[in-house]
Coordinates of C-alpha atoms in Angstrom, one line a residue:
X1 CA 63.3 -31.2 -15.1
X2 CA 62.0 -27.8 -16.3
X3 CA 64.3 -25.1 -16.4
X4 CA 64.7 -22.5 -13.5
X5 CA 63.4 -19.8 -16.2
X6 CA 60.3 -21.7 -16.9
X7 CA 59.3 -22.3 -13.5
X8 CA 60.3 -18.7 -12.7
X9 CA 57.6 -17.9 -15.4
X10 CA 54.9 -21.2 -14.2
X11 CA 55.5 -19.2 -10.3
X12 CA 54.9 -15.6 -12.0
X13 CA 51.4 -16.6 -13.7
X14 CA 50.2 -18.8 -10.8
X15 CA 50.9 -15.7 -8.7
X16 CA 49.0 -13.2 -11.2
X17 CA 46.1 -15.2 -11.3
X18 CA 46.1 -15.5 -7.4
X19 CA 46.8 -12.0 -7.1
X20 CA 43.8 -11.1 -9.4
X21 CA 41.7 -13.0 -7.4
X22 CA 42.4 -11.8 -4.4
X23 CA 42.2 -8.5 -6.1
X24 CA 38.6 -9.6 -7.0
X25 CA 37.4 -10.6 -3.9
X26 CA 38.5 -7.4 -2.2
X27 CA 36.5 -5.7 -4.5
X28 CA 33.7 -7.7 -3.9
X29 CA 33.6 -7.5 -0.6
X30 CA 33.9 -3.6 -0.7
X31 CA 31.0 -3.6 -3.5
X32 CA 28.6 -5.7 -0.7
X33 CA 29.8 -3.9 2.5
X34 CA 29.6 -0.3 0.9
X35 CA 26.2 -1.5 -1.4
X36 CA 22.9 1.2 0.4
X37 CA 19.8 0.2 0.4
X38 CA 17.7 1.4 -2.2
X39 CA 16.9 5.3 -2.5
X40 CA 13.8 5.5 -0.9
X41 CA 11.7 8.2 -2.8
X42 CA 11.5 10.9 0.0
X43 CA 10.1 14.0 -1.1
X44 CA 10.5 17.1 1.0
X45 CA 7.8 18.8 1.7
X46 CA 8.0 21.4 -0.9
X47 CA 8.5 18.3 -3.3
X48 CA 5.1 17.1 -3.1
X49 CA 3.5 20.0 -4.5
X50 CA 3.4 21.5 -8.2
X51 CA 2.6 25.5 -8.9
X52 CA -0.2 25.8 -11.1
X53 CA -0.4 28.4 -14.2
X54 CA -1.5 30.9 -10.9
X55 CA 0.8 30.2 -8.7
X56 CA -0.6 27.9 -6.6
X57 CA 0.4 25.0 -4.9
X58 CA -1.0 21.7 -6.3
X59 CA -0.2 18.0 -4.6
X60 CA 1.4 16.4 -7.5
X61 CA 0.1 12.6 -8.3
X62 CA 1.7 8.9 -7.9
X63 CA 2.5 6.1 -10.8
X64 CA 0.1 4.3 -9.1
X65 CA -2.6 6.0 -9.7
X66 CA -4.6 5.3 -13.0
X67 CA -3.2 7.3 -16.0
X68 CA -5.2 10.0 -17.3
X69 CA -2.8 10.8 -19.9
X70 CA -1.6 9.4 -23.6
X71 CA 2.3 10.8 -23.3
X72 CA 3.9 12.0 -20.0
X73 CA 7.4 13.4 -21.0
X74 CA 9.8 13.8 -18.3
X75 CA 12.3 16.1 -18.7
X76 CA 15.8 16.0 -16.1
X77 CA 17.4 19.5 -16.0
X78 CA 20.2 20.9 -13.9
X79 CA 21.5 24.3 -14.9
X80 CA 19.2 24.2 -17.9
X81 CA 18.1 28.0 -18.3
X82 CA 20.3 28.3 -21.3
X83 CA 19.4 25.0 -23.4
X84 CA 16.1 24.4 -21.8
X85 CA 13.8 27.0 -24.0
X86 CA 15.2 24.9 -27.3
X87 CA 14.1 21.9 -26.1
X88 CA 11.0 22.8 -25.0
X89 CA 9.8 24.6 -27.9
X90 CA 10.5 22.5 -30.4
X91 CA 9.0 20.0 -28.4
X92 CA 5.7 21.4 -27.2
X93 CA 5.8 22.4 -31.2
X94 CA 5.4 19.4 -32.0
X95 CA 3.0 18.5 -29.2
X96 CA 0.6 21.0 -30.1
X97 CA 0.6 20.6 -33.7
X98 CA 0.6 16.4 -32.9
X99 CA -2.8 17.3 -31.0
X100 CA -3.9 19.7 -33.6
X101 CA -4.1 17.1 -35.9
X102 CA -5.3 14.2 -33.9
X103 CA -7.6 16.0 -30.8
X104 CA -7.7 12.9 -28.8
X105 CA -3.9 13.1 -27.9
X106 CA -3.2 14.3 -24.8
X107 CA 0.2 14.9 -22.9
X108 CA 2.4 16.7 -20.5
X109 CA 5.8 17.7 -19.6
X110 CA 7.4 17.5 -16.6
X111 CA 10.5 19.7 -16.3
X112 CA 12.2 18.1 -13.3
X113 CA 15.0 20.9 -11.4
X114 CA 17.5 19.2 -9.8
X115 CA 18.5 21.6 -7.5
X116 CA 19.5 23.6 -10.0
X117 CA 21.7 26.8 -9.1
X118 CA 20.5 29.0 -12.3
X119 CA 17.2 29.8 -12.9
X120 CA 15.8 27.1 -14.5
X121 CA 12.5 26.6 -12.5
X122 CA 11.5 29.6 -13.3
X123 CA 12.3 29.1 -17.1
X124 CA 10.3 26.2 -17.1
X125 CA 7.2 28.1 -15.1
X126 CA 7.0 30.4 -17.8
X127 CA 5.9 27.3 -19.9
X128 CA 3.1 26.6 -17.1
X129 CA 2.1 30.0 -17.5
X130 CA 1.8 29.9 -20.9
X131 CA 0.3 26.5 -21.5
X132 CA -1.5 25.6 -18.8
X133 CA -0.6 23.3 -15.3
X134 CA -2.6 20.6 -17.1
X135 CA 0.1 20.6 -19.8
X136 CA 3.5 21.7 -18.0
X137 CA 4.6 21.0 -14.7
X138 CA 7.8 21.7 -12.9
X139 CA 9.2 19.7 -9.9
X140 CA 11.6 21.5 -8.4
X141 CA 13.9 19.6 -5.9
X142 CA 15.3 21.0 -2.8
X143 CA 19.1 19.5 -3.7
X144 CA 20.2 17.6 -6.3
X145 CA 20.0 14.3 -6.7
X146 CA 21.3 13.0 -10.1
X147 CA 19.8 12.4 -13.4
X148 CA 18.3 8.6 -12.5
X149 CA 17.3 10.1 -9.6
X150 CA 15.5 13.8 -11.3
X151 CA 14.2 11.3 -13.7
X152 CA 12.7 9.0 -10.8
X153 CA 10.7 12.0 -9.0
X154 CA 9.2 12.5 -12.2
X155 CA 8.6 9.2 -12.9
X156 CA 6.7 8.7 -10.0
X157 CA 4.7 12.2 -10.2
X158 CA 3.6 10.9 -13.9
X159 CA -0.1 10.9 -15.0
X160 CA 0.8 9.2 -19.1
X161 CA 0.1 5.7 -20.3
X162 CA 3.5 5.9 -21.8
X163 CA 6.7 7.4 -20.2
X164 CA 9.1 9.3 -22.4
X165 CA 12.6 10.4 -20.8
X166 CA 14.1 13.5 -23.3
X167 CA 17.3 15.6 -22.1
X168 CA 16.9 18.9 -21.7
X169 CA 19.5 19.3 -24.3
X170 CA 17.4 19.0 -27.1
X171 CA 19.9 16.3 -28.9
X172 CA 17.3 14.1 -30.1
X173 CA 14.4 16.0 -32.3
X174 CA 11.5 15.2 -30.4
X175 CA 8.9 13.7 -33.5
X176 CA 11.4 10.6 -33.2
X177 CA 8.9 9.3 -30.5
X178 CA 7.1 8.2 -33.1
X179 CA 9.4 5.9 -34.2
X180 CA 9.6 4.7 -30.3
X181 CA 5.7 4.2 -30.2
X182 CA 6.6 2.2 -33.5
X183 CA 9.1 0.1 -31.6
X184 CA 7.2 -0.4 -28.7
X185 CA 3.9 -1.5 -30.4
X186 CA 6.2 -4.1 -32.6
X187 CA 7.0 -5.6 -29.3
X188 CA 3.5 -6.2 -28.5
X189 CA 1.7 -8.7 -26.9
X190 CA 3.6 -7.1 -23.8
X191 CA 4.1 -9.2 -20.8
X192 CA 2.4 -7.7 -17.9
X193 CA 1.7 -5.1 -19.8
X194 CA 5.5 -4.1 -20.2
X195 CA 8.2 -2.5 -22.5
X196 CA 10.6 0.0 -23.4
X197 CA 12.2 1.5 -26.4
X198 CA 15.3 2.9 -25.8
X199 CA 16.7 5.9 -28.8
X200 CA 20.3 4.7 -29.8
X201 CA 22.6 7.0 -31.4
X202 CA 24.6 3.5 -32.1
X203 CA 24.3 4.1 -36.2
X204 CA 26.3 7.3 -35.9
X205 CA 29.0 5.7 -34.1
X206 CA 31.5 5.7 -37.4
X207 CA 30.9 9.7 -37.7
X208 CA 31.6 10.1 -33.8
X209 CA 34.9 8.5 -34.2
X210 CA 36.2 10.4 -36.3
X211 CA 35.1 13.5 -34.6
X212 CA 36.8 12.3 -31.2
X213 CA 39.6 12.7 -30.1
X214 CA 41.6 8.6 -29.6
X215 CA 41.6 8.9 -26.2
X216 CA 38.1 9.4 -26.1
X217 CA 37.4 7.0 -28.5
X218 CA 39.5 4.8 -26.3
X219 CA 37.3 5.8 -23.1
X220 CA 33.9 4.9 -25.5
X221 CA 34.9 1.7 -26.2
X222 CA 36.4 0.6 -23.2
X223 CA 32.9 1.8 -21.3
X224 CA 30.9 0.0 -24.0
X225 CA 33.0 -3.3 -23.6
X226 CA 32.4 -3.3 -19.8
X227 CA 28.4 -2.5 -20.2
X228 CA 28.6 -5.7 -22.5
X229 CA 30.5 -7.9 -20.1
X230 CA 29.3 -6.7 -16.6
X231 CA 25.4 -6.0 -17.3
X232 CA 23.1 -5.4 -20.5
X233 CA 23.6 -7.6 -23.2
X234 CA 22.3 -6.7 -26.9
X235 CA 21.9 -3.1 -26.4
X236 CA 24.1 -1.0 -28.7
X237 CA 23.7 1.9 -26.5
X238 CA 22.2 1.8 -23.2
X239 CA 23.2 5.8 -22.7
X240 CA 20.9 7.7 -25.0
X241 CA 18.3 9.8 -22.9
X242 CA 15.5 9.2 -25.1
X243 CA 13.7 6.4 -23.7
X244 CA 9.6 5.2 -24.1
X245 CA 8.5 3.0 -21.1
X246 CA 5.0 1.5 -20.8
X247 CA 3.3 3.0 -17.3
X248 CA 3.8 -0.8 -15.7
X249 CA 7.7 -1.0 -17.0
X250 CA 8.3 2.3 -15.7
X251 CA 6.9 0.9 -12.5
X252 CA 8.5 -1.8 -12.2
X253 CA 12.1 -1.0 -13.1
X254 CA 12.0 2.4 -11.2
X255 CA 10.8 1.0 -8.1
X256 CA 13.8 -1.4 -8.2
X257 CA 16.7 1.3 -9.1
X258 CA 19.8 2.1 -6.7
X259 CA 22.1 4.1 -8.9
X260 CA 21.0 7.5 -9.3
X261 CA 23.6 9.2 -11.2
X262 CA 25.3 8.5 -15.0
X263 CA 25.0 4.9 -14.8
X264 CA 21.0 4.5 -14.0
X265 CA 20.5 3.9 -17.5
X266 CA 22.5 0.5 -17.2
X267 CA 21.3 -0.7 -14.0
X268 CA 17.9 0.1 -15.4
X269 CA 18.1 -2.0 -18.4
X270 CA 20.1 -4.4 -16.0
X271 CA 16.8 -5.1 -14.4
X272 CA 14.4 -5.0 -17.5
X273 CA 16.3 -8.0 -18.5
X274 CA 16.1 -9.9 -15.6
X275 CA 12.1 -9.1 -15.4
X276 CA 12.7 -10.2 -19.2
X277 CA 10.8 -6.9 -20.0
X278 CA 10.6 -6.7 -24.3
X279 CA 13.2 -4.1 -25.1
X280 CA 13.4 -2.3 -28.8
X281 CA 16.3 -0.3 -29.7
X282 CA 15.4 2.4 -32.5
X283 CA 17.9 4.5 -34.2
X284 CA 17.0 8.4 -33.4
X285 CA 18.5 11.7 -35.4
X286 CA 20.7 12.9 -32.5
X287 CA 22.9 16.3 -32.7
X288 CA 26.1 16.9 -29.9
X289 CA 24.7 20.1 -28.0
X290 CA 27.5 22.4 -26.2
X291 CA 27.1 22.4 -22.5
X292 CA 27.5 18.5 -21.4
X293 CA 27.5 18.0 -17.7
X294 CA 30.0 14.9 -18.2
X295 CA 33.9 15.9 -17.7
X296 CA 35.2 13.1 -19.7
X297 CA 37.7 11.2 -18.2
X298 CA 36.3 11.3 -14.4
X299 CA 33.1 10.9 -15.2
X300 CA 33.8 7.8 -17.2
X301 CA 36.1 6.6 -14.3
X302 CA 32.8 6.9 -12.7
X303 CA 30.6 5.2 -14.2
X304 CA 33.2 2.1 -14.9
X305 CA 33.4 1.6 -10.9
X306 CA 29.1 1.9 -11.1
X307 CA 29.2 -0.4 -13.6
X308 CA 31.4 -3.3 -11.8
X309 CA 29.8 -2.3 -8.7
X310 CA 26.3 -2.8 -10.0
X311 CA 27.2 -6.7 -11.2
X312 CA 29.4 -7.7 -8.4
X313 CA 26.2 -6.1 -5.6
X314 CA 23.5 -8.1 -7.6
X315 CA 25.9 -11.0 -7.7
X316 CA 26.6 -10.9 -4.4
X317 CA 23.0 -10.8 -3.3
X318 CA 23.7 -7.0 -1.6
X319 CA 21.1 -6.3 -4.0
X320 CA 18.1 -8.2 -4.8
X321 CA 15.6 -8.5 -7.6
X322 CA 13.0 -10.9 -7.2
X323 CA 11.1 -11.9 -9.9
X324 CA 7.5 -11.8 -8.0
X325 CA 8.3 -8.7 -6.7
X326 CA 4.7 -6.7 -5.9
X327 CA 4.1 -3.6 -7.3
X328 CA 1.7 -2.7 -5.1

């Protein structure tokens, strides 16, 4: 007969493991009876329409339309005035000069205010001004949103071929799309007609360490363990904001997108792999800029409960990706 410490310890571990599974299926069931229905893509009414270079209001376009551009570059920005004008310098530097040297380039930017409290809409209007509606474009929403959900409006307002998402930060130097159209033609013959290159900042990981504080480093690692085991596998880092996207992946995986906030870039990948959408991941030069929106320990705690919410919705069938799902 076992002893009474033994079966004290065989009683403890049968009632952890029941325990955790109750624990899990309360969760669950939270996850599917709190899980919303897609964001629909409402625009306001002052959201439908662009200022041109003269002030005057212009209906912005859909995805859907034909592209009548090489490179649409969408730009996220809340509270930007201060970092924006870096960005966008030393990207429309390179821009120009790109189109300089090859005239049959064409772009634009789309600096994306969401519901900012500064000025940055008007910061990014003096780029209009300067370089033309046809070049610059500012959507300015009426509250915020988040950045999946900034990056969505200006998604769906795109004219490009390709779809470049940059931070307003200015982190990553902007001729490293380059090396994403490199990574994105590698990938070709492209299913449907889609892909995406994602920037990783994954190769600088060792230098971050040691330039972190532990519990930080703790916080990293522990967010990067759960995107592997919940969601996206094979993707070093799923957070950069520098991402390419063919027109028709764009489409696709933006049309299917719930979270709107930190953790879009998961669910977002999350889908590409279940539409088994050809995904690159290219190391990109990447600089820490002062100024981050994230406050580090909630905003992680934040996007750990996005993250198990986002696996345990889809598993659950609260959400639903179907794999013949129209785009039209």
């Amino acid at each position: 007969m076992a002893s009474l410490p033994l079966q004290l310890v065989v009683l403890g571990a049968v009632l952890g493991v029941a325990l955790a599974a109750a624990a899990l299926i309360l969760i669950s069931f939270v996850a599917f009876v709190t899980a919303t229905e897609m964001p629909p893509l409402h625009r306001h009414e002052e959201e439908k329409f662009f200022l041109n270079a003269r002030g005057q209001k212009e209906t912005l376009p859909t995805i859907r339309d034909s592209p009548t551009k090489q490179l649409s570059i969408v730009v996220p920005s809340y509270n930007e005035e201060k970092r924006l004008p870096i960005m966008m310098d030393e990207a429309l530097g390179y821009l120009e000069e790109r189109q300089k040297q090859d005239p049959t380039f064409t772009y634009e930017v789309i600096v994306v205010d969401d519901g900012s409290k500064d000025q940055t809409s008007k910061v990014a209007f003096k780029y209009c001004q300067k370089y033309g509606s046809d070049k610059i474009r500012v959507i300015t929403l009426v509250k915020n949103r988040g950045k999946g959900g900034a990056i969505k409006m200006g998604i769906f307002s795109s004219r490009g071929e390709k779809i470049l998402m940059a931070d307003a930060d200015g982190a990553t130097k902007f001729p490293d799309v380059e090396k994403l159209e490199k990574g994105l033609n590698d990938l070709q013959p492209w299913p449907d007609q889609m892909a995406i290159a994602c920037g990783s900042r994954a190769h600088l990981q060792t230098e971050s360490i040691a330039q972190r504080s532990y519990f930080r480093t703790l916080l990293m690692y522990g967010f990067h363990f759960l995107v592997w085991f919940l969601c996206v596998k094979g993707i070093r880092d799923t957070q950069c904001g520098f991402k390419l996207l063919t027109r028709e992946a764009a489409l696709r995986t933006f049309s299917s997108l719930h979270i709107e906030r930190w953790a879009f870039d998961v669910e977002l990948l999350y889908i590409a792999q279940f539409f088994k959408i050809p995904i690159a991941e290219i190391a990109v030069n990447w600089t820490e800029i002062e100024g981050s929106k994230l406050v580090p320990f909630w905003s992680w705690l934040q996007m750990g409960k996005d993250l198990l919410f986002i696996r345990l919705r889809y598993l659950t069938g609260a959400w639903r990706l179907e794999r013949t799902r129209k785009m039209n």
